[in-house]
């Protein structure tokens, strides 16, 4: 298993947290076909090829000589210039530069420090300031499914090191900052969630049951039965055809701590017959301390988000208008 440092922002005056700042960001491939990835991520190191490059010329900063060296081997000064750019980036980058790479569906980043070391196989190595990180300053995992294609396309670079162009975007992701557009969208979404919660409270208990059924159906669950109907309660039995999982759902208009405790106690034995058990309501609160490992509690806010995600906003609006 790869052991990677978790980044903690540094506390500064006033108790505020200092975010990630950088002058430049560079993408680096850690070996051909990722041969050095696991080792580098675990050891907090950055490895680089170009084994033939004269180390002493690089340390001396004689880049014209390095250019002549690679032009002779490449037979093309343009190609050699690209080689020298990458070599120079590896040798001269300081802690004000962020290196990024991708592994196992995550973006990893680090800062280089110290001199370049030449290993036995003539590959080059540098240390990372405090290891590689796969989280933002607030601990959010930097999963590739939540990153822009503009950033991810650097993986297509055919060389070893290239500049990360969407620099502002990368720093915002590392610092958990939103673009103005996304901030406005989240504000609008919060308003919609509030409206959905209010509209759900206007539904009859039969229509709320139907809404719950539609939400679960949008997630792939299929209703196979309904038992225990009363004026304010209905129990649903669901099946997930793709896995064969069975679920038991109690739908209530108004939830109270006592109602949830009663549900949990009455259906304790039934838990063995179902892979999932849900308790769904649109009004009231059960309190966080009553949530149970064997019962998924879906209250008003979470239900409203599920309604929005399932594309049922207009259905709900038409029902109560």
Tab-separated table of C-alpha atoms in Angstrom:
chain	number	residue	atom	x	y	z
A	1	UNK	CA	0.000	0.000	0.000
A	2	UNK	CA	1.266	3.471	-0.852
A	3	UNK	CA	1.771	5.680	2.176
A	4	UNK	CA	1.219	9.296	1.173
A	5	UNK	CA	1.359	12.330	3.425
A	6	UNK	CA	-1.838	14.227	4.113
A	7	UNK	CA	-1.395	17.942	3.581
A	8	UNK	CA	-2.254	20.163	6.509
A	9	UNK	CA	-2.549	23.888	5.943
A	10	UNK	CA	-0.331	26.005	8.173
A	11	UNK	CA	-1.979	28.162	10.811
A	12	UNK	CA	-1.142	31.836	10.479
A	13	UNK	CA	-2.032	35.014	12.352
A	14	UNK	CA	-5.616	35.176	13.530
A	15	UNK	CA	-6.044	31.414	13.394
A	16	UNK	CA	-6.603	31.429	9.623
A	17	UNK	CA	-5.143	28.760	7.417
A	18	UNK	CA	-2.535	29.460	4.763
A	19	UNK	CA	-3.425	27.930	1.435
A	20	UNK	CA	-1.247	26.443	-1.273
A	21	UNK	CA	0.615	29.028	-3.327
A	22	UNK	CA	2.960	28.447	-6.243
A	23	UNK	CA	4.647	30.301	-9.057
A	24	UNK	CA	4.464	27.363	-11.458
A	25	UNK	CA	2.977	23.890	-11.748
A	26	UNK	CA	4.560	21.068	-13.739
A	27	UNK	CA	3.172	17.677	-14.692
A	28	UNK	CA	5.692	14.835	-14.490
A	29	UNK	CA	5.534	11.226	-15.648
A	30	UNK	CA	7.263	9.037	-13.108
A	31	UNK	CA	9.038	6.603	-15.403
A	32	UNK	CA	8.067	4.775	-18.545
A	33	UNK	CA	4.637	3.202	-18.129
A	34	UNK	CA	4.658	4.555	-14.570
A	35	UNK	CA	7.454	2.226	-13.416
A	36	UNK	CA	8.525	4.613	-10.618
A	37	UNK	CA	5.093	5.780	-9.482
A	38	UNK	CA	4.563	3.551	-6.454
A	39	UNK	CA	8.070	3.989	-5.168
A	40	UNK	CA	8.087	7.766	-5.536
A	41	UNK	CA	4.684	8.249	-3.970
A	42	UNK	CA	5.632	6.041	-1.039
A	43	UNK	CA	9.103	7.524	-0.511
A	44	UNK	CA	8.299	11.166	-1.176
A	45	UNK	CA	10.701	11.372	-4.111
A	46	UNK	CA	10.626	12.574	-7.725
A	47	UNK	CA	12.498	10.513	-10.333
A	48	UNK	CA	13.525	11.552	-13.799
A	49	UNK	CA	15.149	9.829	-16.761
A	50	UNK	CA	17.418	11.388	-19.393
A	51	UNK	CA	20.216	9.185	-18.070
A	52	UNK	CA	22.720	10.236	-20.750
A	53	UNK	CA	22.616	13.893	-19.693
A	54	UNK	CA	25.951	15.080	-18.208
A	55	UNK	CA	25.096	15.754	-14.584
A	56	UNK	CA	27.997	18.122	-14.028
A	57	UNK	CA	26.851	20.432	-16.844
A	58	UNK	CA	23.355	20.603	-15.344
A	59	UNK	CA	24.676	21.364	-11.868
A	60	UNK	CA	26.880	24.081	-13.328
A	61	UNK	CA	23.910	25.533	-15.174
A	62	UNK	CA	25.688	25.278	-18.532
A	63	UNK	CA	22.516	24.780	-20.513
A	64	UNK	CA	24.112	25.769	-23.810
A	65	UNK	CA	26.455	22.800	-23.438
A	66	UNK	CA	23.496	20.569	-22.554
A	67	UNK	CA	21.730	21.890	-25.662
A	68	UNK	CA	24.725	20.989	-27.840
A	69	UNK	CA	24.893	17.542	-26.204
A	70	UNK	CA	21.277	16.715	-27.029
A	71	UNK	CA	21.320	18.367	-30.464
A	72	UNK	CA	24.163	16.040	-31.423
A	73	UNK	CA	22.170	13.019	-30.282
A	74	UNK	CA	18.799	14.101	-31.611
A	75	UNK	CA	20.056	15.565	-34.847
A	76	UNK	CA	17.471	18.293	-34.405
A	77	UNK	CA	17.914	21.472	-32.375
A	78	UNK	CA	14.158	21.918	-31.859
A	79	UNK	CA	13.751	18.480	-30.309
A	80	UNK	CA	16.871	19.061	-28.230
A	81	UNK	CA	15.456	22.357	-26.950
A	82	UNK	CA	12.387	20.488	-25.698
A	83	UNK	CA	14.661	17.979	-23.953
A	84	UNK	CA	16.678	20.726	-22.295
A	85	UNK	CA	13.531	22.518	-21.131
A	86	UNK	CA	12.405	19.388	-19.276
A	87	UNK	CA	15.839	18.664	-17.835
A	88	UNK	CA	16.274	22.232	-16.672
A	89	UNK	CA	12.811	22.217	-15.062
A	90	UNK	CA	13.733	19.135	-13.060
A	91	UNK	CA	17.108	20.500	-11.927
A	92	UNK	CA	16.184	24.105	-11.208
A	93	UNK	CA	12.609	23.974	-9.866
A	94	UNK	CA	12.351	25.138	-6.279
A	95	UNK	CA	9.708	24.813	-3.576
A	96	UNK	CA	7.738	27.588	-5.283
A	97	UNK	CA	6.952	25.022	-8.009
A	98	UNK	CA	4.348	22.298	-7.671
A	99	UNK	CA	4.868	18.948	-9.388
A	100	UNK	CA	1.724	16.943	-10.148
A	101	UNK	CA	1.171	13.403	-11.369
A	102	UNK	CA	-1.728	10.952	-11.541
A	103	UNK	CA	-2.037	7.479	-10.053
A	104	UNK	CA	-4.936	5.207	-9.117
A	105	UNK	CA	-7.621	7.725	-10.023
A	106	UNK	CA	-6.079	10.493	-7.914
A	107	UNK	CA	-4.049	13.624	-8.552
A	108	UNK	CA	-0.880	13.789	-6.455
A	109	UNK	CA	1.168	16.920	-5.879
A	110	UNK	CA	4.398	17.837	-4.164
A	111	UNK	CA	7.117	20.488	-3.956
A	112	UNK	CA	10.743	19.697	-4.897
A	113	UNK	CA	13.630	20.383	-2.564
A	114	UNK	CA	17.360	19.754	-2.345
A	115	UNK	CA	19.928	18.827	-4.990
A	116	UNK	CA	19.519	16.303	-7.789
A	117	UNK	CA	20.951	12.867	-7.000
A	118	UNK	CA	22.266	10.498	-9.668
A	119	UNK	CA	21.242	6.896	-9.000
A	120	UNK	CA	23.095	3.734	-9.991
A	121	UNK	CA	21.036	3.365	-13.175
A	122	UNK	CA	21.925	6.988	-14.042
A	123	UNK	CA	18.340	8.164	-13.520
A	124	UNK	CA	17.916	11.320	-11.431
A	125	UNK	CA	16.109	11.816	-8.132
A	126	UNK	CA	14.934	14.742	-6.030
A	127	UNK	CA	13.172	14.846	-2.681
A	128	UNK	CA	9.719	16.298	-2.020
A	129	UNK	CA	9.394	18.915	0.722
A	130	UNK	CA	6.927	16.878	2.771
A	131	UNK	CA	6.011	13.994	0.515
A	132	UNK	CA	3.299	13.626	-2.093
A	133	UNK	CA	-0.263	14.664	-1.289
A	134	UNK	CA	-3.525	13.399	-2.763
A	135	UNK	CA	-5.792	15.745	-0.801
A	136	UNK	CA	-6.676	19.414	-0.768
A	137	UNK	CA	-5.853	21.675	2.185
A	138	UNK	CA	-9.167	20.735	3.809
A	139	UNK	CA	-8.709	17.006	3.259
A	140	UNK	CA	-10.805	16.483	0.115
A	141	UNK	CA	-9.534	13.633	-2.046
A	142	UNK	CA	-8.340	14.877	-5.431
A	143	UNK	CA	-10.155	12.227	-7.478
A	144	UNK	CA	-9.822	12.545	-11.241
A	145	UNK	CA	-13.586	12.255	-11.759
A	146	UNK	CA	-13.909	15.666	-10.116
A	147	UNK	CA	-11.183	17.380	-12.110
A	148	UNK	CA	-11.476	19.415	-15.291
A	149	UNK	CA	-10.549	17.859	-18.610
A	150	UNK	CA	-8.307	20.881	-19.159
A	151	UNK	CA	-6.151	19.686	-16.281
A	152	UNK	CA	-6.396	15.974	-17.032
A	153	UNK	CA	-5.249	16.382	-20.641
A	154	UNK	CA	-1.655	16.942	-19.475
A	155	UNK	CA	-1.495	13.165	-19.105
A	156	UNK	CA	-1.439	12.967	-22.898
A	157	UNK	CA	1.907	14.787	-23.036
A	158	UNK	CA	4.393	12.549	-24.834
A	159	UNK	CA	7.455	13.748	-22.963
A	160	UNK	CA	8.229	13.675	-19.254
A	161	UNK	CA	7.636	17.184	-17.884
A	162	UNK	CA	5.268	19.862	-19.136
A	163	UNK	CA	3.728	23.010	-17.767
A	164	UNK	CA	0.238	22.831	-16.244
A	165	UNK	CA	-1.643	25.549	-18.088
A	166	UNK	CA	-4.830	25.859	-15.984
A	167	UNK	CA	-2.706	27.064	-13.047
A	168	UNK	CA	-5.480	29.097	-11.408
A	169	UNK	CA	-7.830	26.120	-11.616
A	170	UNK	CA	-5.269	23.771	-10.010
A	171	UNK	CA	-4.629	26.152	-7.112
A	172	UNK	CA	-8.365	26.571	-6.532
A	173	UNK	CA	-8.762	22.772	-6.319
A	174	UNK	CA	-5.863	22.463	-3.884
A	175	UNK	CA	-7.236	25.304	-1.762
A	176	UNK	CA	-10.894	24.163	-1.890
A	177	UNK	CA	-11.896	27.410	-3.567
A	178	UNK	CA	-14.804	27.735	-5.963
A	179	UNK	CA	-14.908	29.667	-9.189
A	180	UNK	CA	-17.421	32.546	-9.122
A	181	UNK	CA	-19.601	30.565	-11.510
A	182	UNK	CA	-19.634	27.461	-9.301
A	183	UNK	CA	-20.210	29.549	-6.160
A	184	UNK	CA	-23.251	31.137	-7.823
A	185	UNK	CA	-24.484	27.706	-8.910
A	186	UNK	CA	-24.153	26.317	-5.378
A	187	UNK	CA	-26.080	29.259	-3.998
A	188	UNK	CA	-28.832	28.651	-6.547
A	189	UNK	CA	-28.830	24.921	-5.761
A	190	UNK	CA	-29.214	25.627	-2.042
A	191	UNK	CA	-32.252	27.781	-2.811
A	192	UNK	CA	-33.752	24.982	-4.932
A	193	UNK	CA	-33.133	22.419	-2.178
A	194	UNK	CA	-34.963	24.679	0.265
A	195	UNK	CA	-37.855	25.024	-2.169
A	196	UNK	CA	-38.046	21.244	-2.662
A	197	UNK	CA	-38.156	20.691	1.097
A	198	UNK	CA	-41.036	23.155	1.381
A	199	UNK	CA	-42.926	21.603	-1.539
A	200	UNK	CA	-42.550	18.069	-0.177
A	201	UNK	CA	-44.384	19.147	2.969
A	202	UNK	CA	-47.366	20.092	0.776
A	203	UNK	CA	-47.744	16.577	-0.644
A	204	UNK	CA	-50.382	14.141	0.500
A	205	UNK	CA	-48.886	11.070	2.131
A	206	UNK	CA	-49.843	9.053	-0.970
A	207	UNK	CA	-47.977	11.447	-3.276
A	208	UNK	CA	-44.953	11.499	-0.980
A	209	UNK	CA	-44.913	7.692	-1.102
A	210	UNK	CA	-44.975	7.891	-4.890
A	211	UNK	CA	-42.161	10.440	-4.877
A	212	UNK	CA	-40.006	8.164	-2.724
A	213	UNK	CA	-40.774	5.292	-5.086
A	214	UNK	CA	-39.749	7.399	-8.107
A	215	UNK	CA	-36.504	8.526	-6.442
A	216	UNK	CA	-35.465	4.973	-5.625
A	217	UNK	CA	-36.476	3.821	-9.117
A	218	UNK	CA	-34.160	6.455	-10.596
A	219	UNK	CA	-31.340	4.794	-8.631
A	220	UNK	CA	-32.153	1.381	-10.086
A	221	UNK	CA	-34.331	-0.011	-7.289
A	222	UNK	CA	-37.557	-1.796	-8.288
A	223	UNK	CA	-40.617	-1.856	-6.073
A	224	UNK	CA	-41.783	-5.412	-5.391
A	225	UNK	CA	-44.315	-4.823	-2.632
A	226	UNK	CA	-45.907	-2.472	-0.107
A	227	UNK	CA	-47.120	-3.495	3.342
A	228	UNK	CA	-48.256	-1.870	6.564
A	229	UNK	CA	-50.175	1.050	5.052
A	230	UNK	CA	-51.601	3.629	7.446
A	231	UNK	CA	-52.593	7.225	6.909
A	232	UNK	CA	-49.090	8.550	7.616
A	233	UNK	CA	-46.863	5.523	7.036
A	234	UNK	CA	-46.116	3.040	4.263
A	235	UNK	CA	-43.529	0.278	4.170
A	236	UNK	CA	-41.982	-0.553	0.789
A	237	UNK	CA	-40.031	-3.583	-0.342
A	238	UNK	CA	-37.465	-2.909	-3.080
A	239	UNK	CA	-35.163	-5.012	-5.227
A	240	UNK	CA	-31.979	-3.935	-6.992
A	241	UNK	CA	-31.967	-6.208	-10.087
A	242	UNK	CA	-28.297	-5.632	-10.925
A	243	UNK	CA	-27.093	-7.148	-7.627
A	244	UNK	CA	-30.135	-8.928	-6.237
A	245	UNK	CA	-30.060	-6.767	-3.089
A	246	UNK	CA	-33.335	-6.339	-1.216
A	247	UNK	CA	-34.302	-3.250	0.726
A	248	UNK	CA	-36.985	-2.371	3.241
A	249	UNK	CA	-38.173	1.245	3.332
A	250	UNK	CA	-40.457	2.981	5.794
A	251	UNK	CA	-41.895	6.230	4.449
A	252	UNK	CA	-43.281	8.752	6.905
A	253	UNK	CA	-44.558	12.288	6.550
A	254	UNK	CA	-43.496	13.364	10.049
A	255	UNK	CA	-40.584	11.767	11.875
A	256	UNK	CA	-39.841	11.956	15.582
A	257	UNK	CA	-37.079	10.363	17.657
A	258	UNK	CA	-39.658	8.009	19.167
A	259	UNK	CA	-40.909	6.950	15.724
A	260	UNK	CA	-37.383	6.161	14.539
A	261	UNK	CA	-36.559	4.213	17.710
A	262	UNK	CA	-39.765	2.233	17.290
A	263	UNK	CA	-38.915	1.457	13.644
A	264	UNK	CA	-35.411	0.349	14.516
A	265	UNK	CA	-36.586	-1.910	17.339
A	266	UNK	CA	-39.540	-3.423	15.489
A	267	UNK	CA	-37.468	-4.279	12.438
A	268	UNK	CA	-34.265	-5.410	14.132
A	269	UNK	CA	-34.985	-9.020	13.206
A	270	UNK	CA	-35.890	-8.097	9.626
A	271	UNK	CA	-32.407	-6.696	9.074
A	272	UNK	CA	-31.169	-10.198	8.340
A	273	UNK	CA	-33.593	-10.477	5.420
A	274	UNK	CA	-32.586	-7.188	3.772
A	275	UNK	CA	-29.258	-5.807	2.636
A	276	UNK	CA	-30.524	-2.234	3.061
A	277	UNK	CA	-33.056	-0.623	5.382
A	278	UNK	CA	-34.233	2.968	4.911
A	279	UNK	CA	-36.241	5.391	7.020
A	280	UNK	CA	-37.526	8.298	4.883
A	281	UNK	CA	-39.460	11.400	5.944
A	282	UNK	CA	-40.057	14.995	4.871
A	283	UNK	CA	-40.857	16.806	8.127
A	284	UNK	CA	-39.363	16.735	11.618
A	285	UNK	CA	-36.037	15.488	12.924
A	286	UNK	CA	-34.763	12.336	14.613
A	287	UNK	CA	-31.467	13.807	15.836
A	288	UNK	CA	-28.071	12.658	14.636
A	289	UNK	CA	-27.395	10.587	17.726
A	290	UNK	CA	-30.203	8.203	16.757
A	291	UNK	CA	-28.904	7.293	13.322
A	292	UNK	CA	-28.059	3.601	13.229
A	293	UNK	CA	-25.530	1.588	11.241
A	294	UNK	CA	-28.193	-0.842	10.049
A	295	UNK	CA	-30.696	1.841	8.990
A	296	UNK	CA	-30.089	4.604	6.441
A	297	UNK	CA	-31.893	7.746	7.600
A	298	UNK	CA	-33.066	9.995	4.760
A	299	UNK	CA	-34.430	13.232	6.131
A	300	UNK	CA	-35.853	16.317	4.396
A	301	UNK	CA	-32.588	17.843	3.147
A	302	UNK	CA	-31.095	14.604	1.889
A	303	UNK	CA	-34.400	13.626	0.291
A	304	UNK	CA	-34.605	17.020	-1.415
A	305	UNK	CA	-31.110	16.507	-2.874
A	306	UNK	CA	-32.131	13.065	-4.134
A	307	UNK	CA	-35.235	14.545	-5.760
A	308	UNK	CA	-33.093	17.117	-7.540
A	309	UNK	CA	-30.501	14.536	-8.621
A	310	UNK	CA	-33.255	12.264	-9.949
A	311	UNK	CA	-34.648	15.055	-12.144
A	312	UNK	CA	-37.991	15.119	-10.310
A	313	UNK	CA	-38.099	18.852	-9.531
A	314	UNK	CA	-40.690	19.609	-12.206
A	315	UNK	CA	-42.758	16.550	-11.241
A	316	UNK	CA	-42.891	17.792	-7.656
A	317	UNK	CA	-43.648	21.364	-8.701
A	318	UNK	CA	-46.558	20.205	-10.870
A	319	UNK	CA	-47.942	18.102	-8.013
A	320	UNK	CA	-48.211	20.994	-5.583
A	321	UNK	CA	-48.995	23.857	-7.987
